[in-house]
XYZ file of N, CA and C in Angstrom:
876
model
N 100.421 84.979 114.460
C 101.813 85.434 114.522
C 102.635 84.672 113.493
N 103.284 85.381 112.590
C 104.109 84.754 111.576
C 105.434 84.312 112.177
N 105.851 83.087 111.883
C 107.083 82.544 112.453
C 108.251 82.844 111.522
N 109.376 83.275 112.098
C 110.585 83.480 111.316
C 111.649 82.511 111.811
N 112.631 82.262 110.948
C 113.773 81.470 111.372
C 114.626 82.349 112.275
N 114.859 81.929 113.492
C 115.576 82.752 114.462
C 117.043 82.330 114.516
N 117.923 83.216 114.094
C 119.359 82.995 114.160
C 119.903 83.585 115.454
N 121.175 83.306 115.721
C 121.796 83.852 116.922
C 121.672 85.367 116.973
N 121.835 86.023 115.815
C 121.786 87.487 115.812
C 120.406 87.990 116.228
N 119.342 87.262 115.841
C 117.988 87.652 116.240
C 117.821 87.540 117.754
N 118.267 86.410 118.305
C 118.144 86.188 119.745
C 118.883 87.266 120.530
N 120.097 87.578 120.075
C 120.914 88.555 120.783
C 120.317 89.952 120.670
N 119.787 90.288 119.510
C 119.157 91.596 119.337
C 117.916 91.716 120.218
N 117.104 90.665 120.261
C 115.926 90.676 121.131
C 116.321 90.841 122.594
N 117.355 90.118 123.004
C 117.818 90.220 124.392
C 118.317 91.624 124.695
N 118.970 92.246 123.725
C 119.460 93.614 123.904
C 118.298 94.585 124.076
N 117.267 94.436 123.267
C 116.083 95.296 123.389
C 115.412 95.079 124.741
N 115.300 93.828 125.170
C 114.621 93.521 126.433
C 115.370 94.081 127.641
N 116.687 94.185 127.556
C 117.456 94.706 128.684
C 117.091 96.154 129.006
N 116.572 96.871 128.030
C 116.173 98.265 128.267
C 114.948 98.351 129.166
N 114.134 97.288 129.185
C 112.921 97.222 130.006
C 111.952 98.367 129.714
N 112.012 98.866 128.515
C 111.127 99.962 128.097
C 111.289 100.103 126.584
N 110.509 101.007 126.006
C 110.717 101.262 124.587
C 112.036 102.008 124.405
N 112.716 101.715 123.317
C 114.034 102.282 123.062
C 114.066 102.792 121.623
N 114.821 103.837 121.375
C 114.868 104.385 120.021
C 115.659 103.460 119.096
N 115.281 103.468 117.840
C 116.000 102.651 116.862
C 117.448 103.114 116.755
N 117.656 104.419 116.813
C 119.015 104.955 116.747
C 119.864 104.389 117.875
N 119.287 104.354 119.071
C 120.031 103.860 120.223
C 120.341 102.371 120.097
N 119.375 101.585 119.666
C 119.603 100.142 119.590
C 120.643 99.806 118.528
N 120.670 100.569 117.435
C 121.677 100.321 116.393
C 123.076 100.611 116.920
N 123.226 101.732 117.645
C 124.552 102.064 118.193
C 124.955 101.064 119.276
N 123.995 100.633 120.089
C 124.304 99.614 121.090
C 124.730 98.311 120.410
N 124.029 97.948 119.357
C 124.363 96.713 118.647
C 125.758 96.799 118.035
N 126.101 97.961 117.504
C 127.444 98.138 116.936
C 128.513 97.957 118.006
N 128.326 98.615 119.144
C 129.305 98.500 120.229
C 129.339 97.084 120.796
N 128.184 96.438 120.839
C 128.135 95.061 121.315
C 128.978 94.159 120.418
N 128.909 94.368 119.122
C 129.731 93.571 118.197
C 131.215 93.706 118.523
N 131.646 94.921 118.865
C 133.060 95.137 119.206
C 133.415 94.425 120.516
N 132.428 94.251 121.370
C 132.619 93.674 122.703
C 132.621 92.142 122.669
N 131.970 91.559 121.673
C 131.813 90.108 121.610
C 133.110 89.410 121.219
N 133.276 88.183 121.682
C 134.389 87.365 121.217
C 134.181 87.065 119.736
N 135.263 86.762 119.034
C 135.231 86.703 117.575
C 134.232 85.691 117.025
N 134.068 84.543 117.682
C 133.154 83.536 117.152
C 131.707 84.004 117.198
N 131.368 84.851 118.163
C 130.024 85.424 118.220
C 129.913 86.660 117.328
N 130.953 87.473 117.299
C 130.908 88.721 116.527
C 130.654 88.455 115.054
N 131.281 87.431 114.505
C 131.114 87.177 113.074
C 129.717 86.661 112.735
N 128.950 86.248 113.732
C 127.576 85.786 113.501
C 126.546 86.863 113.854
N 127.037 88.004 114.327
C 126.144 89.109 114.666
C 126.053 90.043 113.457
N 125.564 91.240 113.650
C 125.356 92.156 112.535
C 126.651 92.814 112.076
N 126.709 93.089 110.777
C 127.803 93.849 110.196
C 127.312 95.275 109.964
N 128.240 96.224 109.881
C 127.862 97.633 109.830
C 128.650 98.381 108.755
N 128.105 99.534 108.391
C 128.769 100.431 107.450
C 128.567 101.865 107.915
N 129.382 102.807 107.454
C 129.205 104.210 107.838
C 128.011 104.817 107.104
N 127.147 105.525 107.859
C 125.944 106.096 107.252
C 125.632 107.430 107.922
N 124.412 107.899 107.793
C 124.061 109.265 108.195
C 124.369 109.587 109.651
N 124.162 108.624 110.546
C 124.395 108.864 111.970
C 125.376 107.832 112.526
N 126.457 107.649 111.807
C 127.469 106.706 112.257
C 127.196 105.299 111.767
N 127.633 104.262 112.496
C 127.464 102.886 112.041
C 125.994 102.520 111.886
N 125.698 101.812 110.800
C 124.314 101.453 110.503
C 124.288 100.065 109.892
N 123.167 99.371 110.073
C 122.979 98.047 109.480
C 121.597 97.962 108.840
N 121.571 97.893 107.525
C 120.305 97.701 106.819
C 119.723 96.324 107.148
N 120.602 95.350 107.362
C 120.141 94.008 107.713
C 119.452 94.012 109.067
N 120.007 94.735 110.018
C 119.398 94.841 111.344
C 118.011 95.466 111.235
N 117.880 96.539 110.475
C 116.576 97.175 110.298
C 115.581 96.206 109.649
N 116.058 95.460 108.675
C 115.206 94.475 108.005
C 114.739 93.415 108.998
N 115.652 92.965 109.856
C 115.297 91.950 110.850
C 114.334 92.491 111.901
N 114.493 93.758 112.277
C 113.550 94.362 113.218
C 112.126 94.285 112.671
N 111.984 94.586 111.385
C 110.656 94.538 110.778
C 110.121 93.109 110.747
N 110.981 92.157 110.414
C 110.544 90.751 110.391
C 110.112 90.289 111.777
N 110.863 90.718 112.803
C 110.514 90.312 114.166
C 109.245 91.002 114.642
N 109.007 92.217 114.167
C 107.748 92.893 114.487
C 106.581 92.180 113.811
N 106.772 91.779 112.555
C 105.732 91.039 111.840
C 105.421 89.714 112.522
N 106.414 89.169 113.233
C 106.245 87.887 113.922
C 105.730 88.045 115.342
N 105.526 89.292 115.776
C 104.997 89.527 117.107
C 106.024 89.526 118.218
N 107.313 89.522 117.866
C 108.366 89.533 118.882
C 108.705 90.944 119.344
N 108.424 91.914 118.485
C 108.665 93.324 118.796
C 107.453 94.136 118.387
N 107.351 95.339 118.942
C 106.367 96.313 118.469
C 107.087 97.630 118.232
N 106.477 98.465 117.420
C 106.986 99.809 117.166
C 105.982 100.813 117.733
N 106.166 101.252 118.992
C 105.249 102.236 119.580
C 105.165 103.518 118.755
N 106.252 103.853 118.083
C 106.260 104.980 117.152
C 107.198 104.610 116.016
N 107.317 105.487 115.021
C 108.178 105.142 113.887
C 109.657 105.190 114.243
N 109.991 105.642 115.458
C 111.396 105.736 115.855
C 111.752 104.882 117.070
N 110.764 104.177 117.625
C 111.029 103.408 118.844
C 110.655 101.933 118.684
N 111.246 101.111 119.556
C 111.058 99.659 119.545
C 110.762 99.201 120.964
N 109.962 98.150 121.082
C 109.724 97.555 122.394
C 109.519 96.054 122.220
N 110.130 95.264 123.097
C 109.966 93.813 123.035
C 108.595 93.416 123.572
N 108.019 92.362 123.020
C 106.736 91.848 123.498
C 106.976 90.638 124.404
N 105.914 90.162 125.022
C 106.032 88.996 125.906
C 106.440 87.745 125.131
N 106.142 87.728 123.824
C 106.494 86.565 123.000
C 108.001 86.428 122.819
N 108.739 87.511 123.059
C 110.186 87.486 122.820
C 110.959 86.812 123.946
N 110.324 86.636 125.099
C 111.042 86.133 126.278
C 111.680 84.773 126.050
N 110.921 83.839 125.492
C 111.459 82.485 125.312
C 112.609 82.469 124.319
N 112.550 83.360 123.325
C 113.617 83.414 122.323
C 114.893 83.975 122.925
N 114.778 85.124 123.587
C 115.968 85.762 124.146
C 116.582 84.933 125.269
N 115.755 84.158 125.974
C 116.269 83.327 127.071
C 117.038 82.108 126.569
N 116.928 81.829 125.274
C 117.596 80.645 124.728
C 119.044 80.912 124.327
N 119.574 82.083 124.680
C 120.980 82.386 124.401
C 121.892 81.399 125.127
N 122.989 81.056 124.487
C 123.996 80.223 125.149
C 124.516 80.957 126.382
N 124.834 80.233 127.452
C 125.291 80.883 128.689
C 126.485 81.816 128.492
N 127.461 81.397 127.685
C 128.640 82.259 127.490
C 128.271 83.529 126.741
N 127.388 83.409 125.767
C 126.950 84.583 125.022
C 126.144 85.512 125.923
N 125.295 84.941 126.767
C 124.521 85.755 127.700
C 125.453 86.511 128.649
N 126.511 85.858 129.081
C 127.476 86.505 129.978
C 128.172 87.670 129.276
N 128.495 87.498 128.006
C 129.133 88.584 127.252
C 128.166 89.751 127.073
N 126.896 89.445 126.835
C 125.890 90.498 126.711
C 125.757 91.277 128.016
N 125.671 90.577 129.138
C 125.527 91.252 130.432
C 126.765 92.078 130.766
N 127.932 91.589 130.387
C 129.162 92.352 130.601
C 129.124 93.656 129.811
N 128.662 93.567 128.575
C 128.517 94.776 127.750
C 127.506 95.731 128.373
N 126.374 95.188 128.798
C 125.308 96.033 129.337
C 125.748 96.737 130.612
N 126.521 96.059 131.418
C 127.021 96.673 132.645
C 127.906 97.876 132.328
N 128.636 97.791 131.228
C 129.539 98.878 130.849
C 128.821 100.020 130.135
N 127.845 99.699 129.291
C 127.263 100.725 128.411
C 125.743 100.854 128.489
N 125.088 100.059 129.291
C 123.629 100.054 129.315
C 122.995 101.372 129.696
N 123.683 102.187 130.479
C 123.117 103.463 130.923
C 123.473 104.633 130.010
N 124.216 104.368 128.942
C 124.601 105.452 128.033
C 123.378 105.943 127.254
N 123.219 107.256 127.198
C 122.178 107.851 126.366
C 122.672 107.921 124.923
N 121.764 108.280 124.012
C 122.107 108.282 122.591
C 123.309 109.176 122.309
N 123.302 110.380 122.855
C 124.408 111.304 122.616
C 125.738 110.747 123.098
N 125.725 110.076 124.238
C 126.949 109.478 124.773
C 127.422 108.317 123.898
N 126.476 107.537 123.406
C 126.829 106.436 122.512
C 127.466 106.962 121.229
N 126.875 108.026 120.680
C 127.424 108.611 119.464
C 128.823 109.162 119.703
N 129.011 109.858 120.817
C 130.338 110.398 121.141
C 131.366 109.276 121.231
N 130.976 108.191 121.884
C 131.884 107.061 122.068
C 132.250 106.430 120.725
N 131.258 106.228 119.890
C 131.489 105.607 118.587
C 132.343 106.508 117.706
N 132.005 107.795 117.649
C 132.714 108.706 116.760
C 134.167 108.872 117.165
N 134.416 108.842 118.469
C 135.786 109.021 118.952
C 136.639 107.779 118.716
N 136.046 106.604 118.900
C 136.828 105.371 118.852
C 136.762 104.628 117.522
N 135.764 104.940 116.702
C 135.605 104.247 115.422
C 135.352 105.281 114.324
N 136.356 106.122 114.027
C 136.156 107.262 113.124
C 135.714 106.879 111.716
N 136.090 105.682 111.242
C 135.643 105.289 109.909
C 134.122 105.302 109.821
N 133.458 104.855 110.870
C 132.002 104.766 110.854
C 131.330 106.126 111.014
N 132.127 107.155 111.290
C 131.607 108.522 111.344
C 131.926 109.289 110.067
N 132.564 108.623 109.110
C 133.075 109.322 107.928
C 131.986 109.876 107.025
N 130.759 109.364 107.126
C 129.661 109.848 106.290
C 128.531 110.441 107.129
N 128.822 110.741 108.376
C 127.783 111.155 109.318
C 127.349 112.603 109.130
N 126.073 112.846 109.396
C 125.541 114.209 109.390
C 125.919 114.960 110.659
N 126.372 114.233 111.633
C 126.768 114.835 112.908
C 128.289 115.008 112.886
N 128.752 116.214 112.594
C 130.179 116.425 112.427
C 130.646 115.753 111.151
N 129.894 115.980 110.094
C 130.082 115.266 108.830
C 131.466 115.498 108.226
N 131.938 114.467 107.536
C 133.172 114.490 106.767
C 134.412 114.664 107.635
N 135.002 113.564 108.005
C 136.237 113.603 108.779
C 137.456 113.278 107.936
N 137.266 113.275 106.619
C 138.400 113.067 105.729
C 138.817 111.621 105.547
N 138.021 110.670 106.039
C 138.410 109.268 105.958
C 137.788 108.538 104.771
N 136.917 109.189 104.016
C 136.318 108.517 102.876
C 137.400 108.165 101.864
N 137.310 106.967 101.322
C 138.364 106.431 100.482
C 138.134 106.753 99.009
N 139.235 106.903 98.291
C 139.212 106.959 96.838
C 140.120 105.843 96.345
N 139.873 105.372 95.153
C 140.653 104.247 94.637
C 141.070 104.520 93.205
N 142.185 103.931 92.812
C 142.577 104.019 91.412
C 141.763 102.996 90.629
N 141.652 103.211 89.344
C 140.883 102.296 88.509
C 141.668 101.008 88.265
N 141.053 99.894 88.613
C 141.559 98.560 88.325
C 140.356 97.678 88.005
N 140.612 96.439 87.649
C 139.511 95.495 87.444
C 139.286 94.792 88.782
N 138.465 95.406 89.627
C 138.184 94.853 90.953
C 137.134 93.753 90.829
N 137.244 92.733 91.690
C 136.216 91.690 91.748
C 135.883 91.402 93.206
N 134.672 90.907 93.431
C 134.245 90.547 94.786
C 133.141 89.497 94.720
N 133.096 88.628 95.726
C 132.001 87.677 95.899
C 131.371 87.897 97.261
N 130.053 87.843 97.326
C 129.362 88.184 98.579
C 129.081 86.976 99.467
N 129.474 85.800 99.045
C 129.223 84.584 99.818
C 129.725 84.734 101.254
N 128.845 84.434 102.226
C 129.230 84.504 103.631
C 129.180 85.892 104.232
N 128.730 86.876 103.469
C 128.669 88.246 103.967
C 127.224 88.698 104.116
N 127.003 89.645 105.008
C 125.742 90.372 105.049
C 125.859 91.567 104.107
N 124.730 92.120 103.743
C 124.714 93.269 102.844
C 125.608 94.387 103.350
N 125.554 94.661 104.651
C 126.273 95.804 105.212
C 127.785 95.594 105.201
N 128.216 94.372 105.505
C 129.642 94.085 105.445
C 130.164 94.161 104.023
N 129.361 93.680 103.080
C 129.709 93.736 101.662
C 129.885 95.181 101.203
N 128.888 96.012 101.504
C 128.956 97.408 101.076
C 130.039 98.174 101.824
N 130.306 97.780 103.060
C 131.381 98.432 103.811
C 132.731 98.188 103.140
N 132.943 96.978 102.625
C 134.177 96.684 101.885
C 134.282 97.581 100.658
N 133.169 97.760 99.956
C 133.185 98.605 98.760
C 133.482 100.055 99.113
N 132.844 100.562 100.168
C 133.094 101.939 100.590
C 134.548 102.120 101.016
N 135.056 101.177 101.787
C 136.435 101.270 102.278
C 137.446 101.153 101.143
N 137.027 100.530 100.040
C 137.914 100.356 98.889
C 137.753 101.468 97.862
N 136.789 102.362 98.082
C 136.579 103.471 97.158
C 135.832 103.102 95.892
N 135.076 102.006 95.924
C 134.334 101.558 94.743
C 133.133 102.469 94.497
N 132.913 102.818 93.233
C 131.806 103.712 92.878
C 130.726 103.041 92.027
N 131.046 101.892 91.436
C 130.062 101.197 90.604
C 130.157 99.691 90.825
N 129.007 99.053 91.032
C 128.919 97.592 91.093
C 128.473 97.094 89.725
N 129.234 96.175 89.148
C 128.837 95.514 87.908
C 128.495 94.070 88.271
N 127.213 93.783 88.360
C 126.717 92.473 88.785
C 126.751 91.526 87.591
N 127.616 90.500 87.656
C 127.773 89.597 86.519
C 127.109 88.238 86.769
N 126.146 88.193 87.694
C 125.336 86.989 87.857
C 124.333 86.898 86.709
N 124.035 85.698 86.281
C 123.013 85.525 85.254
C 121.667 86.000 85.779
N 121.358 85.614 87.009
C 120.108 86.012 87.655
C 120.434 86.734 88.953
N 119.999 87.964 89.069
C 120.320 88.781 90.250
C 119.334 88.495 91.374
N 119.359 87.260 91.850
C 118.471 86.848 92.937
C 119.306 86.171 94.020
N 118.790 86.206 95.246
C 119.496 85.587 96.363
C 118.530 85.400 97.518
N 118.749 84.357 98.311
C 117.967 84.168 99.527
C 118.495 85.038 100.661
N 119.683 85.566 100.495
C 120.289 86.415 101.521
C 119.786 87.837 101.339
N 119.280 88.438 102.422
C 118.723 89.781 102.322
C 119.739 90.751 101.713
N 119.260 91.549 100.772
C 120.055 92.631 100.215
C 120.742 92.323 98.909
N 120.800 91.049 98.514
C 121.539 90.702 97.309
C 120.645 90.400 96.113
N 119.351 90.598 96.262
C 118.467 90.658 95.094
C 118.797 91.962 94.370
N 118.840 91.919 93.070
C 119.293 93.073 92.302
C 118.612 94.380 92.648
N 117.288 94.374 92.778
C 116.564 95.618 93.034
C 116.883 96.174 94.414
N 117.001 95.296 95.414
C 117.344 95.753 96.765
C 118.762 96.292 96.803
N 119.684 95.568 96.197
C 121.079 96.003 96.177
C 121.219 97.343 95.465
N 120.516 97.509 94.358
C 120.575 98.773 93.620
C 120.063 99.924 94.470
N 118.957 99.696 95.189
C 118.355 100.744 96.010
C 119.264 101.159 97.156
N 119.809 100.173 97.885
C 120.661 100.493 99.030
C 121.974 101.103 98.563
N 122.562 100.552 97.514
C 123.820 101.094 96.999
C 123.654 102.552 96.582
N 122.516 102.862 95.972
C 122.256 104.236 95.540
C 122.240 105.198 96.725
N 121.735 104.754 97.863
C 121.698 105.602 99.061
C 123.097 105.886 99.584
N 124.050 105.070 99.161
C 125.440 105.260 99.577
C 126.279 105.920 98.486
N 125.628 106.281 97.388
C 126.351 106.929 96.300
C 127.079 105.960 95.389
N 126.694 104.682 95.434
C 127.308 103.664 94.579
C 126.307 103.257 93.502
N 126.736 103.280 92.243
C 125.864 102.881 91.150
C 125.857 101.357 91.017
N 124.760 100.844 90.485
C 124.608 99.399 90.304
C 124.177 99.110 88.875
N 124.868 98.142 88.254
C 124.493 97.714 86.910
C 124.491 96.192 86.858
N 123.395 95.630 86.405
C 123.313 94.181 86.227
C 123.554 93.868 84.759
N 124.521 92.985 84.496
C 124.863 92.607 83.123
C 124.696 91.088 82.996
N 123.454 90.620 82.873
C 123.178 89.175 82.927
C 123.831 88.373 81.816
N 124.067 89.005 80.657
C 124.658 88.260 79.548
C 126.087 87.801 79.844
N 126.699 88.354 80.889
C 128.049 87.937 81.273
C 128.040 86.800 82.295
N 126.855 86.355 82.692
C 126.755 85.291 83.687
C 126.886 83.899 83.084
N 126.999 82.919 83.970
C 127.001 81.515 83.546
C 125.564 81.121 83.201
N 125.304 80.593 82.011
C 123.942 80.171 81.668
C 123.364 79.240 82.730
N 122.124 79.479 83.084
C 121.491 78.716 84.165
C 121.520 77.215 83.908
N 121.390 76.813 82.661
C 121.369 75.388 82.323
C 122.698 74.700 82.612
N 123.764 75.488 82.736
C 125.084 74.897 83.006
C 125.333 74.715 84.490
N 124.518 75.359 85.286
C 124.809 75.410 86.722
C 124.692 74.039 87.370
N 125.794 73.609 87.974
C 125.799 72.411 88.803
C 126.391 72.827 90.135
N 126.827 71.883 90.908
C 127.507 72.198 92.167
C 128.912 71.622 92.077
N 129.844 72.341 91.462
C 131.166 71.777 91.207
C 131.845 71.316 92.493
N 132.339 70.082 92.462
C 133.018 69.537 93.636
C 134.507 69.364 93.386
N 134.928 69.519 92.149
C 136.338 69.304 91.856
C 136.856 70.373 90.923
N 138.170 70.524 90.914
C 138.798 71.483 90.019
C 138.528 71.153 88.565
N 138.425 69.843 88.252
C 138.169 69.436 86.876
C 136.830 69.953 86.401
N 135.812 69.842 87.228
C 134.489 70.324 86.848
C 134.501 71.834 86.643
N 135.226 72.547 87.505
C 135.343 73.992 87.336
C 136.082 74.317 86.051
N 137.154 73.599 85.775
C 137.913 73.832 84.548
C 137.035 73.628 83.324
N 136.210 72.599 83.371
C 135.306 72.328 82.253
C 134.292 73.455 82.093
N 133.754 73.908 83.212
C 132.777 74.998 83.187
C 133.401 76.269 82.629
N 134.593 76.600 83.108
C 135.254 77.829 82.659
C 135.679 77.728 81.194
N 136.098 76.538 80.773
C 136.471 76.344 79.374
C 135.262 76.547 78.464
N 134.129 76.039 78.898
C 132.892 76.216 78.129
C 132.491 77.688 78.100
N 132.686 78.374 79.225
C 132.377 79.813 79.300
C 133.246 80.592 78.317
N 134.544 80.255 78.293
C 135.456 80.932 77.363
C 135.061 80.666 75.908
N 134.675 79.434 75.631
C 134.428 79.054 74.246
C 133.056 79.408 73.714
N 132.039 79.435 74.595
C 130.668 79.612 74.114
C 130.016 80.933 74.511
N 130.463 81.537 75.600
C 129.860 82.800 76.035
C 130.699 83.996 75.601
N 131.975 83.952 75.901
C 132.847 85.100 75.630
C 132.760 85.580 74.179
N 132.787 84.681 73.166
C 132.716 85.167 71.781
C 131.435 85.934 71.465
N 130.377 85.685 72.231
C 129.090 86.332 71.968
C 128.930 87.665 72.694
N 129.838 87.970 73.611
C 129.655 89.161 74.451
C 130.853 90.107 74.376
N 131.579 90.063 73.287
C 132.766 90.911 73.179
C 132.412 92.392 73.277
N 131.281 92.776 72.681
C 130.854 94.172 72.773
C 130.517 94.566 74.200
N 129.882 93.652 74.929
C 129.550 93.913 76.335
C 130.814 94.031 77.171
N 131.795 93.183 76.898
C 133.075 93.269 77.613
C 133.737 94.613 77.345
N 133.657 95.087 76.110
C 134.198 96.417 75.792
C 133.506 97.491 76.627
N 132.186 97.374 76.775
C 131.435 98.356 77.574
C 131.852 98.305 79.041
N 132.016 97.100 79.579
C 132.444 96.956 80.973
C 133.855 97.503 81.148
N 134.724 97.254 80.178
C 136.085 97.796 80.240
C 136.053 99.317 80.280
N 135.127 99.907 79.531
C 134.982 101.366 79.552
C 134.529 101.847 80.921
N 133.608 101.110 81.539
C 133.111 101.474 82.873
C 134.236 101.450 83.892
N 135.034 100.370 83.897
C 136.081 100.245 84.917
C 137.214 101.238 84.692
N 137.335 101.749 83.478
C 138.362 102.765 83.203
C 137.918 104.157 83.647
N 136.606 104.370 83.715
C 136.083 105.688 84.066
C 136.014 105.913 85.569
N 135.554 104.891 86.314
C 135.398 105.004 87.766
C 135.787 103.679 88.414
N 136.273 103.710 89.661
C 136.569 102.455 90.356
C 135.310 101.589 90.426
N 135.353 100.439 89.784
C 134.180 99.574 89.655
C 134.566 98.143 89.981
N 133.568 97.365 90.417
C 133.851 95.994 90.842
C 132.931 95.008 90.136
N 133.508 93.911 89.643
C 132.730 92.814 89.095
C 132.257 91.960 90.266
N 130.961 91.808 90.397
C 130.387 91.133 91.564
C 129.696 89.833 91.167
N 129.942 88.792 91.965
C 129.218 87.538 91.814
C 129.052 86.922 93.199
N 128.731 85.648 93.282
C 128.459 85.004 94.567
C 129.702 84.489 95.276
N 130.478 83.646 94.628
C 131.516 82.869 95.298
C 132.568 83.753 95.955
N 132.911 83.424 97.192
C 133.917 84.211 97.910
C 135.306 84.012 97.325
N 135.589 82.822 96.830
C 136.892 82.525 96.238
C 136.840 82.819 94.745
N 137.568 83.826 94.268
C 137.488 84.168 92.840
C 137.916 83.027 91.927
N 138.794 82.151 92.414
C 139.252 81.032 91.593
C 138.135 80.038 91.312
N 137.059 80.094 92.082
C 135.928 79.191 91.890
C 134.739 79.893 91.248
N 134.983 81.077 90.715
C 133.906 81.891 90.132
C 134.283 82.323 88.722
N 133.290 82.373 87.850
C 133.559 82.767 86.468
C 134.017 84.212 86.351
N 133.827 85.010 87.417
C 134.270 86.408 87.334
C 135.783 86.500 87.157
N 136.518 85.470 87.626
C 137.970 85.483 87.447
C 138.334 85.354 85.969
N 137.562 84.547 85.242
C 137.770 84.413 83.798
C 137.378 85.706 83.099
N 136.227 86.224 83.452
C 135.748 87.467 82.857
C 136.720 88.609 83.117
N 137.258 88.666 84.329
C 138.193 89.739 84.684
C 139.420 89.732 83.779
N 139.857 88.541 83.355
C 141.013 88.451 82.458
C 140.732 89.185 81.148
N 139.543 88.983 80.603
C 139.188 89.615 79.331
C 139.004 91.120 79.500
N 138.363 91.529 80.594
C 138.191 92.962 80.851
C 139.553 93.617 81.047
N 140.464 92.913 81.702
C 141.811 93.435 81.924
C 142.555 93.624 80.605
N 142.425 92.658 79.703
C 143.091 92.764 78.399
C 142.603 93.978 77.622
N 141.296 94.183 77.629
C 140.719 95.299 76.870
C 141.048 96.641 77.515
N 140.963 96.700 78.829
C 141.150 97.971 79.545
C 142.611 98.309 79.799
N 143.460 97.282 79.837
C 144.857 97.514 80.182
C 145.086 97.677 81.673
N 144.054 97.403 82.472
C 144.150 97.546 83.928
C 144.449 96.198 84.579
N 145.098 96.243 85.721
C 145.390 95.018 86.457
C 144.155 94.553 87.220
N 144.165 93.285 87.622
C 143.051 92.688 88.357
C 143.332 92.752 89.848
N 142.310 93.131 90.626
C 142.447 93.202 92.081
C 141.212 92.574 92.724
N 141.399 91.445 93.401
C 140.288 90.766 94.071
C 140.111 91.332 95.474
N 138.958 91.949 95.734
C 138.692 92.504 97.063
C 138.459 91.393 98.068
N 137.921 90.275 97.630
C 137.801 89.055 98.443
C 137.332 87.922 97.548
């Protein structure tokens, strides 16, 4: 049995599956997990799964990824390609929930545990219409967003893939311009190839422009504003002059469709994308808008 690092979200998901006391459909567990997030107190909710609108309402690619990891570890089985069942190995993990979190889970289960899939969908669609905006079931409720062209920026630090993409969908973004030097990450979904694949399923284009990133040899762990200032000054002086043509191309992209410059840091002031955005703004004539 392969061991995985078990986070709170894994424990809670396992406990949710076990409460069914039988095999349960993946569709049902995803909708239950979404409603459970709404039911949890904020300190637990932010550590649980994030969701985005998809074919059958709220969906989490991260949750699906974790289900597979837990199956590989022997904590779950897939009796069929659409169902899930907890194994005996999951008991010790799910039982390790904090008492207050367990109480919140049981409170949720008492309210919604007997809901069938159709009832769960009705409840979600009625109360959370944004998450039904791309659904095949009563598709298109008019809530899909459009955005004007600006120089948008975003950092994914502290986010799950689904929460990140949900921000982009809600903001009307149509193209991700990844300005990391290396499109790799330990966080699921932010490796360039994975992000490109999932974004494409949502109708969002992905472009990696590594020449606009901070050279790997410069990377340190800045602890002060002075170090950041030095890094950004070097970026302005040594990188920008070499990539003027690339900046022109990015400016053309952001003028054609709502597009976002993406990097890691959540605070744009601590990320080179803020410097890059200034140059793209000058060329494009568009204002800068930080999504986060």
